Amino acid sequence: MSFIDGLFGKSKKSQDFDPIKEEYGEEKQDQKKDSGDDDDSVRNEDINDDDDEDFDDILGDSDEEREQAWQPVRIRRARPPHPLTITHVNQTRDLLRMADVQAMVNSEKQNSQEWLKVHDVDYLKLTLKHLIDKGKVGKLSPEKQTGKVNHHIQFDAYDVNEFEYKLNMAIEVYTKRIKWLLQGSKRMFGHIQGERVAVCLDVSNANMGFGRQTAFQESLMHFLDEQLSRKESLYLLEFGTDIEPLWPVMRDVNRRIIEEGKEWVERLEPKGGTNLLKAMKHVMKLQDVDAIVIILGSVPDQSTEILCDYIQQLTAGRDIPLHGVSYDCSNELTSITLRSIAAASQGSYHCYTSSCEEKIYTGTDISLLLKEIQKAQDVINKIKEMRQGMMGSALISIMNEISSEVQKLPQSRFLPRPPGHELPLRLDMPKFQPRSSVDWLAQHGLKAKRLDLYQVLAPNAYSYREEFIPIIKKAVQSQVHEKAMVQFTWHDGSVKNIHVDMTQLFEYQKQLKDSVALYERRIDWLTSGSRRLLGTVVERNVVFLIDTSVSNVNYLIHIQHTLRLVMEQQMANKDYFNIIAFGSEARRWKPTMVKPTALNLQDAWNWVLELQCGGSRNFMSAFRMAVENEEEDKHGVRVQGLYLFTSGVPDQQGAVVSSFIEEATIGRDFRLHSILFNVDDYDVNGAIPGRYANITRTAECLRTMAHCSRGRFHWFRETGIIESDDIQLVNSEVDKALNFSRKCAMLVDNVKKKYRNRFQHPYMEQIKALAPPDSDYYSGEYSIKALPPPPPRPSSSRLRTKQITEGQKDSREASPSTRQASPSSTRAIKWRPTSASSAREVRSTPRSMRDRPMSAKDPLQRVKTAPRKIQTASFFLDTKHDMGTVYTKYQNTKVHRKNIGRTQIPENEDAISSKEWLRLFGLGKLKLDLAKMVSGPDCKHKEKSVKSLHKNVSAKYCDIFPSINIKGTIKHLQLLPHELKDYEEQLEKVLRRYIKRLQWLLSGSRRVFGSIIEKRCVVLIDTSGSMNPFMDELKKEMAALIWEQLHRLRIKFNLISFSGTCSKWRSCIQEPTEENCHDAVKWTSKLVAEGNTCTLEALQLAFCDPDIDSVYLLTDGKPDTSTALVLKEVGRMNSDRQITVNTISFKCSDSTANSFLHLLATETGGRYHRCHEDFDAHLFAHKLLSEGFQDAEYPHLPKFEGDDLRRLANEIATARKYLAQGRTFRALYSAKAAGSEKSSEKMTATTPFLVGRPRSAAR
């Protein structure tokens, strides 16, 4: 039996059900009309027969087909039926008929296998067999030469086109389903089925280590919020070497349970291996579970065969599917294990990797959809063969009506349309007449509101003056500003003295804040509705020039939808309007402009719906049709605004078009506004013809056309607005306001500094140091409060002399009458002879003030330490009678013993430079510098020359402490053994963290590009001929850079490739959205290595972007131009912007070129990086950690040339050296305790930086 006999052996013509049309709301109208009651009766009988046939098709022809698959009945929490419930046979039929509709409604709760039951090509009757059923088999005609019978099949053109349209719509539905499965947590964990779910998480060291823990926890948080929060009950389990569940049983899902799950996720820590078998044994014992989710990030400890056999035994007779998720695991064995487990339990499998996008499409749900897309595409390819006249051995002839039928149908019929696309317009009357940003800022701008900072400061601004005074014969400068004013740079570059009014600046800042809020509302209004697509229509008489060339055939619906929004939202309050569509020829809706009444707007919309794309872009014909209209000139109705809506440059040359527009606007008040809607440069078949220029030159041409007529330029794409003159003007006003605010803050800070400096007088410290009055010291005879330290006791002779002098002075000052009247009032002499009793004096002295005998004092107080005296030197100042004093010698400071600090370094890696990271977590910052710890002044070995012995003698206790040599100086080691042991433990902990940081810097895209630390960068990629052997590797590394660093860290970026010429990915830096990142990876994959190395031109092109703050230059050699010229030009361009240029040496062994890259990075404040392929960071870390830091030299670290790696490697080498020294210092104590001279000599010989006693002391 031949292929055609098999297809047509059982042909049946039946009415098709089209669920795609039902889903999109499309209805096919009958082409034939009813004629008479007899036809109605016959039709009713046919309908009844069709219903019976449909019912037979649903139930099946045999008992086996009618038998439904058994579904386990869940009786837990089941509700009893209502006593009045009645079941009828018609209810069963209705339920069967509604099964399809219910399946479409519950599509979000179904996996791909269930969803495809009512959406695959077989169910939609879109297979090749269904296509053949629509044809008519002609007469069999034998071939003359061979005698073989040829089949002749005829098809209706309408049926073939409709069938192809349904296939395209089905492919679009499958594509939307795939995009939905790649959103949110479904991208990382797949689409989870079931209502009572148990989740098993892999918390092994391999999955949670190496910086993966934070990303894994964030993904789980999102998973809980998006999918698990919608389940009925939940169970969470973590497994490493052992298992640890969160709850003992299943818990009903509510807000509190989800919050407990989040807190549990935050507490997850690495726990050994991956004992998946033990986790499965535990979770299979749970009751009332209908789905199990296994999330693995590493290879299980058990083999795949053991796990599959165990799961098959446990799931026998139980309907518990297992959903396996491979989370960011590069080992293929994990994916094989999970896929086998899912197949054994009738479950599903999902794979997520952050580095390889293709692996995500290997999951069960997405792979099934891709297979359906391939089936539909195969049928479409067969239709293309049919149009060529043959399909297999059958002759296909599509009737001649196909050409006329296709010409009658509009092209938009074959494109997806938004809901309500063909409905009547819903007009909205604007409440005000809009204005362009230029006119709006003329009223609401900072200068219009007199909020320009220079306008505010002008009344109190005075110029800096310098005049020559003839009398003193020298130039004199104004000095008033030093005490009363603040110097401020004016807008013209001059320096003025400003008298700052703090109240005025405070009010000015409040008004600036209100202005910025107003500008933000203006930007939000400009980016809403139809203004986001076509800009703001400000003129009252407007004409729209619509590009309908052949390159826009796939975007005709977008063009129509844009015009619909504009007519609904912006045209109701205009005076006149018209629409002109142009391809190779221009055609207009009305001969002249008409009023925008509701009837006219609806008529214009109907005309727009009939537009078809074809031809090139004959812009000049449309432009002349709009501006050279004699009928409009007769009636005095002139065009005020032309809005060109296009996707490419005109057919004519740009210079010719711009000149013609400029001449046409002379003496006429109209403006041309250009709107560029960005379309993709490439489709599945290659480059799109009809643009004639890349997108950058296209934008430049249209921008010039708009600006030469004083119009506005607007550029957008599906993701948002790329460039808009209206928005840029408002943004510049916002930047100006922020700049003024920063300058106000600087003025206020300068004034505050002057006020702070005003009270910093040299005598203020002396005033603050005055003691409080003595009356507060004593409250009784023997009670003392806040007693100051007692003054030094004077000697007996000095005390006697002082008291006699004071007595004589008081006697001279008292009057004679006073001395005679009250002799007792005369001040008594405090000195008394030594023979007099002093018991009374002792009793009158407080106990705490009495002297204690030397034997009763602390022995440490007996030591007489002569404090070092403070010496000062005086000098005269410029002013009269003023003197200054400086200290030449200071008092001895007390030395404090340094403690061993407890280090704490965060485990999460920060995207900062090694210089900044070591400034926070270096050995010096963590107080683990061994040289500083043993270099205190109390540790110094001292020798004193004894004249009587004629030699140097060491300190008395020199033999108690071990002696060591620190940087050429003999020191006594005062750190005790237990302190040295604590120091070693802390240093080993820090070393492990340093090695982890080194592994992170040498992993992923950081191995080639280093760490991207800025937020707005441009990456310059060398694609010269010398890069040809490395282009494949470079493309992979660029893709890793875009996804791993730029997208994950939300870094705005742009890409520029340079060889003989420079090529930009985008005109300016872009947001790291998924669409932009996909586009960037696609752009880099098409790079070709050829030509020279124009490094200077690439740097100049990068510096043209005003929004960047850094440049990353990747190259494999020196530039074509002089290196000195490159350094000079970069310094000139970077003099005011301070942009860091980070250089990357890629596969470059030329020392001269590497020196140039290092110098370029150093002069611009950037970082130099060079990737090392011969060094395995993981192997180095394994060796170092397994040997326990026993050797300070092995394993050796290579000599890194990159700044980040070099600084971190030096810190690791220093830490290893300190660790070896600490162990040797601790061994000295053991040697001294043993008292073995041989052991001491051996220790000294093995450690060259240690010495024994000084030679002079030994002598």
PDB file of N, CA, C and O in Angstrom, residues 152-158 160-161 383 385-389 396-403:
ATOM      1  N   HIS A 152      -3.356  12.924  -8.180  1.00  0.00           N
ATOM      2  CA  HIS A 152      -3.554  14.347  -8.404  1.00  0.00           C
ATOM      3  C   HIS A 152      -4.541  14.861  -7.352  1.00  0.00           C
ATOM      4  O   HIS A 152      -5.674  14.384  -7.257  1.00  0.00           O
ATOM      5  N   ILE A 153      -4.076  15.788  -6.538  1.00  0.00           N
ATOM      6  CA  ILE A 153      -4.900  16.322  -5.452  1.00  0.00           C
ATOM      7  C   ILE A 153      -5.060  17.817  -5.672  1.00  0.00           C
ATOM      8  O   ILE A 153      -4.079  18.519  -5.946  1.00  0.00           O
ATOM      9  N   GLN A 154      -6.279  18.296  -5.518  1.00  0.00           N
ATOM     10  CA  GLN A 154      -6.559  19.716  -5.662  1.00  0.00           C
ATOM     11  C   GLN A 154      -6.987  20.290  -4.307  1.00  0.00           C
ATOM     12  O   GLN A 154      -7.743  19.669  -3.561  1.00  0.00           O
ATOM     13  N   PHE A 155      -6.472  21.494  -4.028  1.00  0.00           N
ATOM     14  CA  PHE A 155      -6.779  22.176  -2.773  1.00  0.00           C
ATOM     15  C   PHE A 155      -7.366  23.545  -3.070  1.00  0.00           C
ATOM     16  O   PHE A 155      -6.997  24.193  -4.058  1.00  0.00           O
ATOM     17  N   ASP A 156      -8.259  23.943  -2.192  1.00  0.00           N
ATOM     18  CA  ASP A 156      -8.784  25.299  -2.250  1.00  0.00           C
ATOM     19  C   ASP A 156      -7.737  26.239  -1.647  1.00  0.00           C
ATOM     20  O   ASP A 156      -7.150  25.966  -0.595  1.00  0.00           O
ATOM     21  N   ALA A 157      -7.493  27.366  -2.293  1.00  0.00           N
ATOM     22  CA  ALA A 157      -6.478  28.312  -1.812  1.00  0.00           C
ATOM     23  C   ALA A 157      -6.817  28.819  -0.417  1.00  0.00           C
ATOM     24  O   ALA A 157      -5.934  29.007   0.440  1.00  0.00           O
ATOM     25  N   TYR A 158      -8.096  29.051  -0.181  1.00  0.00           N
ATOM     26  CA  TYR A 158      -8.501  29.569   1.131  1.00  0.00           C
ATOM     27  C   TYR A 158      -8.203  28.549   2.229  1.00  0.00           C
ATOM     28  O   TYR A 158      -7.729  28.904   3.315  1.00  0.00           O
ATOM     29  N   VAL A 160      -5.860  26.171   2.272  1.00  0.00           N
ATOM     30  CA  VAL A 160      -4.413  26.060   2.513  1.00  0.00           C
ATOM     31  C   VAL A 160      -3.914  27.247   3.323  1.00  0.00           C
ATOM     32  O   VAL A 160      -3.147  27.101   4.297  1.00  0.00           O
ATOM     33  N   ASN A 161      -4.317  28.464   2.943  1.00  0.00           N
ATOM     34  CA  ASN A 161      -3.863  29.647   3.683  1.00  0.00           C
ATOM     35  C   ASN A 161      -4.392  29.653   5.119  1.00  0.00           C
ATOM     36  O   ASN A 161      -3.686  30.031   6.055  1.00  0.00           O
ATOM     37  N   ILE A 383       3.682  22.370   3.268  1.00  0.00           N
ATOM     38  CA  ILE A 383       2.834  23.306   2.520  1.00  0.00           C
ATOM     39  C   ILE A 383       3.673  24.060   1.498  1.00  0.00           C
ATOM     40  O   ILE A 383       3.219  24.338   0.370  1.00  0.00           O
ATOM     41  N   GLU A 385       6.257  22.864  -0.010  1.00  0.00           N
ATOM     42  CA  GLU A 385       6.458  21.925  -1.113  1.00  0.00           C
ATOM     43  C   GLU A 385       5.202  21.821  -1.985  1.00  0.00           C
ATOM     44  O   GLU A 385       5.289  21.685  -3.209  1.00  0.00           O
ATOM     45  N   MET A 386       4.038  21.879  -1.347  1.00  0.00           N
ATOM     46  CA  MET A 386       2.784  21.828  -2.103  1.00  0.00           C
ATOM     47  C   MET A 386       2.685  22.993  -3.070  1.00  0.00           C
ATOM     48  O   MET A 386       2.196  22.842  -4.196  1.00  0.00           O
ATOM     49  N   ARG A 387       3.139  24.156  -2.630  1.00  0.00           N
ATOM     50  CA  ARG A 387       3.066  25.319  -3.525  1.00  0.00           C
ATOM     51  C   ARG A 387       4.000  25.163  -4.722  1.00  0.00           C
ATOM     52  O   ARG A 387       3.834  25.841  -5.727  1.00  0.00           O
ATOM     53  N   GLN A 388       5.001  24.289  -4.568  1.00  0.00           N
ATOM     54  CA  GLN A 388       5.894  24.038  -5.704  1.00  0.00           C
ATOM     55  C   GLN A 388       5.337  22.963  -6.639  1.00  0.00           C
ATOM     56  O   GLN A 388       5.919  22.713  -7.682  1.00  0.00           O
ATOM     57  N   GLY A 389       4.249  22.314  -6.231  1.00  0.00           N
ATOM     58  CA  GLY A 389       3.573  21.401  -7.138  1.00  0.00           C
ATOM     59  C   GLY A 389       3.682  19.948  -6.814  1.00  0.00           C
ATOM     60  O   GLY A 389       2.981  19.125  -7.409  1.00  0.00           O
ATOM     61  N   ILE A 396       0.429  18.046  -6.766  1.00  0.00           N
ATOM     62  CA  ILE A 396      -0.424  18.979  -6.032  1.00  0.00           C
ATOM     63  C   ILE A 396      -0.678  20.190  -6.908  1.00  0.00           C
ATOM     64  O   ILE A 396       0.256  20.773  -7.486  1.00  0.00           O
ATOM     65  N   SER A 397      -1.930  20.594  -7.032  1.00  0.00           N
ATOM     66  CA  SER A 397      -2.264  21.809  -7.776  1.00  0.00           C
ATOM     67  C   SER A 397      -3.215  22.639  -6.935  1.00  0.00           C
ATOM     68  O   SER A 397      -4.316  22.195  -6.636  1.00  0.00           O
ATOM     69  N   ILE A 398      -2.720  23.796  -6.474  1.00  0.00           N
ATOM     70  CA  ILE A 398      -3.570  24.731  -5.762  1.00  0.00           C
ATOM     71  C   ILE A 398      -4.204  25.634  -6.800  1.00  0.00           C
ATOM     72  O   ILE A 398      -3.540  26.169  -7.679  1.00  0.00           O
ATOM     73  N   MET A 399      -5.483  25.774  -6.736  1.00  0.00           N
ATOM     74  CA  MET A 399      -6.237  26.455  -7.787  1.00  0.00           C
ATOM     75  C   MET A 399      -5.774  27.893  -7.946  1.00  0.00           C
ATOM     76  O   MET A 399      -5.214  28.503  -7.041  1.00  0.00           O
ATOM     77  N   ASN A 400      -6.001  28.425  -9.156  1.00  0.00           N
ATOM     78  CA  ASN A 400      -5.498  29.743  -9.506  1.00  0.00           C
ATOM     79  C   ASN A 400      -6.086  30.855  -8.648  1.00  0.00           C
ATOM     80  O   ASN A 400      -5.594  31.986  -8.667  1.00  0.00           O
ATOM     81  N   GLU A 401      -7.155  30.529  -7.924  1.00  0.00           N
ATOM     82  CA  GLU A 401      -7.758  31.580  -7.120  1.00  0.00           C
ATOM     83  C   GLU A 401      -6.868  32.023  -5.964  1.00  0.00           C
ATOM     84  O   GLU A 401      -7.180  32.994  -5.290  1.00  0.00           O
ATOM     85  N   ILE A 402      -5.762  31.318  -5.724  1.00  0.00           N
ATOM     86  CA  ILE A 402      -4.938  31.670  -4.569  1.00  0.00           C
ATOM     87  C   ILE A 402      -4.381  33.078  -4.686  1.00  0.00           C
ATOM     88  O   ILE A 402      -4.307  33.834  -3.716  1.00  0.00           O
ATOM     89  N   SER A 403      -3.973  33.477  -5.891  1.00  0.00           N
ATOM     90  CA  SER A 403      -3.389  34.817  -6.038  1.00  0.00           C
ATOM     91  C   SER A 403      -4.422  35.902  -5.771  1.00  0.00           C
ATOM     92  O   SER A 403      -4.169  36.879  -5.069  1.00  0.00           O
TER      93      SER A 403
END
